[in-house]
Amino acid sequence: GACPARRNRTRNRVLATIALASALGATSLVFTSDLPASADQISSAQAQAAAISAQLNAAEARIQSLTGQINEADYKLSQLQSQIAASQAQMVKDQREVGKDQSQLRVQAISDYTSAGTSNTATQLFTSNVNTSGIRSEYSSIATGNVTSTIDHLHTAQTQLAATQASLGQQKSQAQAARNSLASAQSEASGLAAQDQSTLASVNANIQALVQQKQKQEQEAAAQAAAAAFNQKVQAQKADPVQQQA
C-alpha cells in the first residue's frame, strides 16, 4: 500500500516538473526570438518560483520528519540488539551451570558408588533400598548423564530464553524492514528536493534574465525617446529662422 502511494507521488512530481520545464522552455523562447520581456512574463516566472519554493519547503519538512523517524528506528534496533545480547549471555550462563551441575553430580555419584556407603545423603536421595545392587543401578544412571530436577529447571529456562530470543529476532527483522523503508522514503524525498532546487535555480536565473532584458528595453526606449525629442527640436529650429538666429 505505501509503495504504490509513494510511486504515485513520485510520478505526480515528475509530471509537474516536466510541465514546469515546458513552461520555462516557452519563456526561454521569448529571449531567442528577441521579443520584449513583459511585466506579465516576470510575474508568471515569480509565481513559478514561489510554487517551487513551497514545494521545496514541503520536501525539506518531510526529510526532517523522516530523519526523526529513522533515529527512533535506530534506537529501537539498538534496544532490541541489547536484549538479544542479554538473552544470549543468559543462555551461555545457564548452559555453563548445567555443565557444572552435571559434572558435580557425576563426581558425587561415582564417589558414593565406589565407597558403597549406605548412610551417604546422595545414596538415600536416589534409592530407598540400601542393598548394593540398587545403589549400583542408581549411581550408574547418574554417571551416564541423567540430570536432577535442578538441571531440568535450567533446561526449561534455556528453552524459554530460546523462545524469547526467537521473538526478539523477529521483532528486530521487522524493525529493520521498517527502518529500511524509512531510509528509502528519505532518499526519495532528498532526490525530489534536489530536483526542486535545480528547477528553482533555473527559474530564478530566468527571472533575472527577464528583469535585465526589461531594464535594457526601458533604457533603449528612453534613449530613443530622448533622441526623438532632440531631433524634433532641431527640425523645429531649422523651420523657424528666428530660432536659428537665437
mmCIF file of C-alpha atoms in Angstrom:
data_model
loop_
_atom_site.group_PDB
_atom_site.id
_atom_site.type_symbol
_atom_site.label_atom_id
_atom_site.label_comp_id
_atom_site.label_asym_id
_atom_site.label_seq_id
_atom_site.Cartn_x
_atom_site.Cartn_y
_atom_site.Cartn_z
ATOM 1 C CA GLY A 1 0.000 0.000 0.000
ATOM 2 C CA ALA A 2 2.719 2.509 0.962
ATOM 3 C CA CYS A 3 4.958 1.717 -2.029
ATOM 4 C CA PRO A 4 2.271 2.343 -4.726
ATOM 5 C CA ALA A 5 1.306 5.571 -2.981
ATOM 6 C CA ARG A 6 4.928 6.660 -2.929
ATOM 7 C CA ARG A 7 5.310 5.761 -6.619
ATOM 8 C CA ASN A 8 2.193 7.816 -7.416
ATOM 9 C CA ARG A 9 3.605 10.796 -5.544
ATOM 10 C CA THR A 10 6.880 10.465 -7.430
ATOM 11 C CA ARG A 11 5.087 10.202 -10.798
ATOM 12 C CA ASN A 12 2.998 13.288 -9.994
ATOM 13 C CA ARG A 13 6.103 15.212 -9.011
ATOM 14 C CA VAL A 14 7.855 14.175 -12.232
ATOM 15 C CA LEU A 15 4.863 15.245 -14.334
ATOM 16 C CA ALA A 16 4.745 18.575 -12.507
ATOM 17 C CA THR A 17 8.453 19.077 -13.139
ATOM 18 C CA ILE A 18 8.034 18.275 -16.838
ATOM 19 C CA ALA A 19 5.164 20.758 -17.077
ATOM 20 C CA LEU A 20 7.228 23.386 -15.332
ATOM 21 C CA ALA A 21 10.192 22.697 -17.589
ATOM 22 C CA SER A 22 7.910 23.126 -20.589
ATOM 23 C CA ALA A 23 6.747 26.453 -19.227
ATOM 24 C CA LEU A 24 10.327 27.519 -18.708
ATOM 25 C CA GLY A 25 11.177 26.441 -22.231
ATOM 26 C CA ALA A 26 8.343 28.561 -23.596
ATOM 27 C CA THR A 27 9.643 31.535 -21.638
ATOM 28 C CA SER A 28 13.139 30.956 -22.972
ATOM 29 C CA LEU A 29 11.771 31.226 -26.498
ATOM 30 C CA VAL A 30 10.970 34.846 -25.709
ATOM 31 C CA PHE A 31 14.663 35.585 -25.383
ATOM 32 C CA THR A 32 15.788 33.734 -28.502
ATOM 33 C CA SER A 33 13.173 35.450 -30.638
ATOM 34 C CA ASP A 34 14.199 38.889 -29.262
ATOM 35 C CA LEU A 35 10.631 39.703 -28.305
ATOM 36 C CA PRO A 36 10.285 42.261 -25.500
ATOM 37 C CA ALA A 37 10.180 40.982 -21.915
ATOM 38 C CA SER A 38 6.906 41.977 -20.297
ATOM 39 C CA ALA A 39 5.873 42.503 -16.674
ATOM 40 C CA ASP A 40 3.436 39.590 -17.105
ATOM 41 C CA GLN A 41 6.289 37.253 -18.010
ATOM 42 C CA ILE A 42 8.225 38.316 -14.924
ATOM 43 C CA SER A 43 5.154 37.920 -12.688
ATOM 44 C CA SER A 44 4.499 34.464 -14.140
ATOM 45 C CA ALA A 45 8.104 33.373 -13.530
ATOM 46 C CA GLN A 46 7.978 34.752 -9.982
ATOM 47 C CA ALA A 47 4.779 32.781 -9.340
ATOM 48 C CA GLN A 48 6.529 29.648 -10.602
ATOM 49 C CA ALA A 49 9.455 30.344 -8.252
ATOM 50 C CA ALA A 50 7.070 30.772 -5.304
ATOM 51 C CA ALA A 51 5.303 27.491 -6.103
ATOM 52 C CA ILE A 52 8.598 25.611 -6.373
ATOM 53 C CA SER A 53 9.837 27.172 -3.119
ATOM 54 C CA ALA A 54 6.690 25.973 -1.327
ATOM 55 C CA GLN A 55 7.167 22.508 -2.829
ATOM 56 C CA LEU A 56 10.820 22.518 -1.746
ATOM 57 C CA ASN A 57 9.897 23.578 1.793
ATOM 58 C CA ALA A 58 7.406 20.703 1.994
ATOM 59 C CA ALA A 59 10.057 18.237 0.789
ATOM 60 C CA GLU A 60 12.563 19.514 3.341
ATOM 61 C CA ALA A 61 9.957 19.219 6.118
ATOM 62 C CA ARG A 62 9.283 15.614 5.056
ATOM 63 C CA ILE A 63 13.009 14.868 5.046
ATOM 64 C CA GLN A 64 13.290 16.275 8.566
ATOM 65 C CA SER A 65 10.335 14.181 9.743
ATOM 66 C CA LEU A 66 11.767 11.030 8.164
ATOM 67 C CA THR A 67 15.149 11.719 9.736
ATOM 68 C CA GLY A 68 13.481 11.808 13.163
ATOM 69 C CA GLN A 69 11.649 8.557 12.461
ATOM 70 C CA ILE A 70 14.872 6.904 11.302
ATOM 71 C CA ASN A 71 16.599 7.999 14.517
ATOM 72 C CA GLU A 72 13.749 6.432 16.520
ATOM 73 C CA ALA A 73 14.019 3.239 14.452
ATOM 74 C CA ASP A 74 17.774 3.103 15.061
ATOM 75 C CA TYR A 75 17.188 3.469 18.806
ATOM 76 C CA LYS A 76 14.596 0.679 18.765
ATOM 77 C CA LEU A 77 17.012 -1.562 16.868
ATOM 78 C CA SER A 78 19.779 -0.871 19.379
ATOM 79 C CA GLN A 79 17.410 -1.727 22.247
ATOM 80 C CA LEU A 80 16.405 -4.988 20.605
ATOM 81 C CA GLN A 81 20.031 -5.851 19.922
ATOM 82 C CA SER A 82 20.858 -5.250 23.587
ATOM 83 C CA GLN A 83 18.001 -7.532 24.662
ATOM 84 C CA ILE A 84 19.155 -10.228 22.233
ATOM 85 C CA ALA A 85 22.727 -9.975 23.524
ATOM 86 C CA ALA A 86 21.490 -10.224 27.133
ATOM 87 C CA SER A 87 19.388 -13.269 26.236
ATOM 88 C CA GLN A 88 22.342 -14.931 24.557
ATOM 89 C CA ALA A 89 24.563 -14.214 27.549
ATOM 90 C CA GLN A 90 21.960 -15.734 29.888
ATOM 91 C CA MET A 91 21.734 -18.835 27.719
ATOM 92 C CA VAL A 92 25.514 -19.253 27.836
ATOM 93 C CA LYS A 93 25.446 -18.796 31.614
ATOM 94 C CA ASP A 94 22.672 -21.369 32.049
ATOM 95 C CA GLN A 95 24.500 -23.833 29.835
ATOM 96 C CA ARG A 96 27.615 -23.361 31.939
ATOM 97 C CA GLU A 97 25.571 -24.001 35.090
ATOM 98 C CA VAL A 98 24.067 -27.144 33.564
ATOM 99 C CA GLY A 99 27.511 -28.471 32.726
ATOM 100 C CA LYS A 100 28.809 -27.618 36.192
ATOM 101 C CA ASP A 101 25.900 -29.330 37.966
ATOM 102 C CA GLN A 102 26.139 -32.391 35.750
ATOM 103 C CA SER A 103 29.845 -32.696 36.494
ATOM 104 C CA GLN A 104 29.289 -32.341 40.237
ATOM 105 C CA LEU A 105 26.551 -34.961 40.198
ATOM 106 C CA ARG A 106 28.715 -37.447 38.307
ATOM 107 C CA VAL A 107 31.635 -36.926 40.671
ATOM 108 C CA GLN A 108 29.369 -37.338 43.707
ATOM 109 C CA ALA A 109 27.693 -40.409 42.222
ATOM 110 C CA ILE A 110 30.961 -42.147 41.396
ATOM 111 C CA SER A 111 32.412 -41.272 44.786
ATOM 112 C CA ASP A 112 29.388 -42.652 46.637
ATOM 113 C CA TYR A 113 29.299 -45.743 44.450
ATOM 114 C CA THR A 114 32.956 -46.575 44.968
ATOM 115 C CA SER A 115 32.621 -46.100 48.734
ATOM 116 C CA ALA A 116 29.449 -48.256 48.631
ATOM 117 C CA GLY A 117 28.188 -46.466 51.690
ATOM 118 C CA THR A 118 24.572 -46.602 52.653
ATOM 119 C CA SER A 119 24.444 -43.654 55.035
ATOM 120 C CA ASN A 120 25.503 -41.086 52.435
ATOM 121 C CA THR A 121 22.845 -38.429 51.717
ATOM 122 C CA ALA A 122 23.212 -38.814 47.976
ATOM 123 C CA THR A 123 22.609 -42.559 48.304
ATOM 124 C CA GLN A 124 19.438 -42.020 50.287
ATOM 125 C CA LEU A 125 18.352 -39.402 47.763
ATOM 126 C CA PHE A 126 18.351 -41.837 44.872
ATOM 127 C CA THR A 127 17.075 -45.056 46.494
ATOM 128 C CA SER A 128 15.161 -46.259 49.494
ATOM 129 C CA ASN A 129 16.647 -49.710 49.061
ATOM 130 C CA VAL A 130 20.136 -49.780 50.539
ATOM 131 C CA ASN A 131 21.350 -53.021 49.001
ATOM 132 C CA THR A 132 24.423 -52.702 46.853
ATOM 133 C CA SER A 133 22.816 -53.657 43.541
ATOM 134 C CA GLY A 134 20.162 -50.955 43.970
ATOM 135 C CA ILE A 135 22.779 -48.342 44.779
ATOM 136 C CA ARG A 136 24.899 -49.520 41.831
ATOM 137 C CA SER A 137 21.911 -49.131 39.499
ATOM 138 C CA GLU A 138 21.037 -45.624 40.711
ATOM 139 C CA TYR A 139 24.603 -44.291 40.546
ATOM 140 C CA SER A 140 25.232 -45.924 37.215
ATOM 141 C CA SER A 141 22.305 -43.980 35.778
ATOM 142 C CA ILE A 142 23.664 -40.725 37.218
ATOM 143 C CA ALA A 143 27.174 -41.410 35.935
ATOM 144 C CA THR A 144 25.895 -41.931 32.377
ATOM 145 C CA GLY A 145 24.341 -38.463 32.246
ATOM 146 C CA ASN A 146 20.912 -38.343 33.913
ATOM 147 C CA VAL A 147 20.130 -34.946 35.420
ATOM 148 C CA THR A 148 18.347 -33.782 38.532
ATOM 149 C CA SER A 149 15.339 -31.519 38.773
ATOM 150 C CA THR A 150 17.700 -28.549 39.132
ATOM 151 C CA ILE A 151 19.248 -29.272 35.756
ATOM 152 C CA ASP A 152 15.809 -29.879 34.272
ATOM 153 C CA HIS A 153 14.819 -26.453 35.522
ATOM 154 C CA LEU A 154 17.837 -24.886 33.833
ATOM 155 C CA HIS A 155 16.979 -26.659 30.599
ATOM 156 C CA THR A 156 13.429 -25.296 30.833
ATOM 157 C CA ALA A 157 14.822 -21.820 31.381
ATOM 158 C CA GLN A 158 17.045 -22.271 28.338
ATOM 159 C CA THR A 159 14.050 -23.280 26.239
ATOM 160 C CA GLN A 160 12.153 -20.194 27.370
ATOM 161 C CA LEU A 161 15.170 -17.999 26.626
ATOM 162 C CA ALA A 162 15.455 -19.536 23.163
ATOM 163 C CA ALA A 163 11.783 -18.695 22.502
ATOM 164 C CA THR A 164 12.322 -15.163 23.780
ATOM 165 C CA GLN A 165 15.380 -14.800 21.599
ATOM 166 C CA ALA A 166 13.465 -16.016 18.543
ATOM 167 C CA SER A 167 10.722 -13.461 19.272
ATOM 168 C CA LEU A 168 13.293 -10.689 19.684
ATOM 169 C CA GLY A 169 14.936 -11.740 16.436
ATOM 170 C CA GLN A 170 11.605 -11.479 14.637
ATOM 171 C CA GLN A 171 10.957 -8.058 16.154
ATOM 172 C CA LYS A 172 14.418 -6.953 15.059
ATOM 173 C CA SER A 173 13.777 -8.111 11.497
ATOM 174 C CA GLN A 174 10.501 -6.190 11.406
ATOM 175 C CA ALA A 175 12.132 -3.092 12.886
ATOM 176 C CA GLN A 176 14.969 -3.310 10.365
ATOM 177 C CA ALA A 177 12.481 -3.586 7.493
ATOM 178 C CA ALA A 178 10.617 -0.523 8.790
ATOM 179 C CA ARG A 179 13.902 1.353 9.107
ATOM 180 C CA ASN A 180 14.888 0.424 5.554
ATOM 181 C CA SER A 181 11.518 1.652 4.273
ATOM 182 C CA LEU A 182 12.003 4.991 6.045
ATOM 183 C CA ALA A 183 15.512 5.328 4.643
ATOM 184 C CA SER A 184 14.166 4.631 1.136
ATOM 185 C CA ALA A 185 11.474 7.295 1.572
ATOM 186 C CA GLN A 186 14.081 9.744 2.854
ATOM 187 C CA SER A 187 16.314 9.080 -0.149
ATOM 188 C CA GLU A 188 13.373 9.602 -2.489
ATOM 189 C CA ALA A 189 12.416 12.870 -0.757
ATOM 190 C CA SER A 190 16.015 14.069 -0.945
ATOM 191 C CA GLY A 191 16.091 13.334 -4.675
ATOM 192 C CA LEU A 192 12.877 15.302 -5.225
ATOM 193 C CA ALA A 193 14.222 18.172 -3.144
ATOM 194 C CA ALA A 194 17.368 18.228 -5.282
ATOM 195 C CA GLN A 195 15.193 18.394 -8.404
ATOM 196 C CA ASP A 196 13.223 21.272 -6.890
ATOM 197 C CA GLN A 197 16.416 23.136 -6.034
ATOM 198 C CA SER A 198 17.716 22.704 -9.569
ATOM 199 C CA THR A 199 14.415 23.837 -11.090
ATOM 200 C CA LEU A 200 14.212 26.796 -8.716
ATOM 201 C CA ALA A 201 17.726 27.872 -9.698
ATOM 202 C CA SER A 202 16.671 27.778 -13.363
ATOM 203 C CA VAL A 203 13.522 29.796 -12.664
ATOM 204 C CA ASN A 204 15.456 32.396 -10.659
ATOM 205 C CA ALA A 205 18.008 32.683 -13.467
ATOM 206 C CA ASN A 206 15.094 33.111 -15.880
ATOM 207 C CA ILE A 207 13.617 35.864 -13.715
ATOM 208 C CA GLN A 208 16.941 37.660 -13.561
ATOM 209 C CA ALA A 209 17.316 37.472 -17.355
ATOM 210 C CA LEU A 210 13.764 38.788 -17.837
ATOM 211 C CA VAL A 211 14.375 41.693 -15.468
ATOM 212 C CA GLN A 212 17.669 42.570 -17.161
ATOM 213 C CA GLN A 213 16.079 42.385 -20.585
ATOM 214 C CA LYS A 214 13.177 44.595 -19.479
ATOM 215 C CA GLN A 215 15.584 47.139 -17.980
ATOM 216 C CA LYS A 216 17.606 47.161 -21.190
ATOM 217 C CA GLN A 217 14.451 47.662 -23.237
ATOM 218 C CA GLU A 218 13.358 50.537 -20.994
ATOM 219 C CA GLN A 219 16.790 52.146 -21.272
ATOM 220 C CA GLU A 220 16.718 51.772 -25.057
ATOM 221 C CA ALA A 221 13.221 53.183 -25.198
ATOM 222 C CA ALA A 222 14.230 56.168 -23.045
ATOM 223 C CA ALA A 223 17.282 56.785 -25.245
ATOM 224 C CA GLN A 224 15.135 56.577 -28.363
ATOM 225 C CA ALA A 225 12.618 58.996 -26.857
ATOM 226 C CA ALA A 226 15.378 61.459 -25.940
ATOM 227 C CA ALA A 227 16.868 61.213 -29.424
ATOM 228 C CA ALA A 228 13.465 61.745 -30.989
ATOM 229 C CA ALA A 229 12.849 64.789 -28.833
ATOM 230 C CA PHE A 230 16.252 66.226 -29.752
ATOM 231 C CA ASN A 231 15.682 65.628 -33.462
ATOM 232 C CA GLN A 232 12.257 67.234 -33.213
ATOM 233 C CA LYS A 233 13.783 70.301 -31.586
ATOM 234 C CA VAL A 234 16.470 70.536 -34.290
ATOM 235 C CA GLN A 235 13.871 70.280 -37.019
ATOM 236 C CA ALA A 236 11.793 72.954 -35.355
ATOM 237 C CA GLN A 237 14.782 75.296 -35.215
ATOM 238 C CA LYS A 238 15.522 74.727 -38.892
ATOM 239 C CA ALA A 239 11.962 75.587 -39.807
ATOM 240 C CA ASP A 240 11.939 78.836 -37.759
ATOM 241 C CA PRO A 241 14.581 81.418 -38.864
ATOM 242 C CA VAL A 242 14.096 83.435 -35.684
ATOM 243 C CA GLN A 243 15.028 80.443 -33.547
ATOM 244 C CA GLN A 244 18.065 79.856 -35.779
ATOM 245 C CA GLN A 245 19.329 83.458 -35.117
ATOM 246 C CA ALA A 246 18.767 82.942 -31.442
#
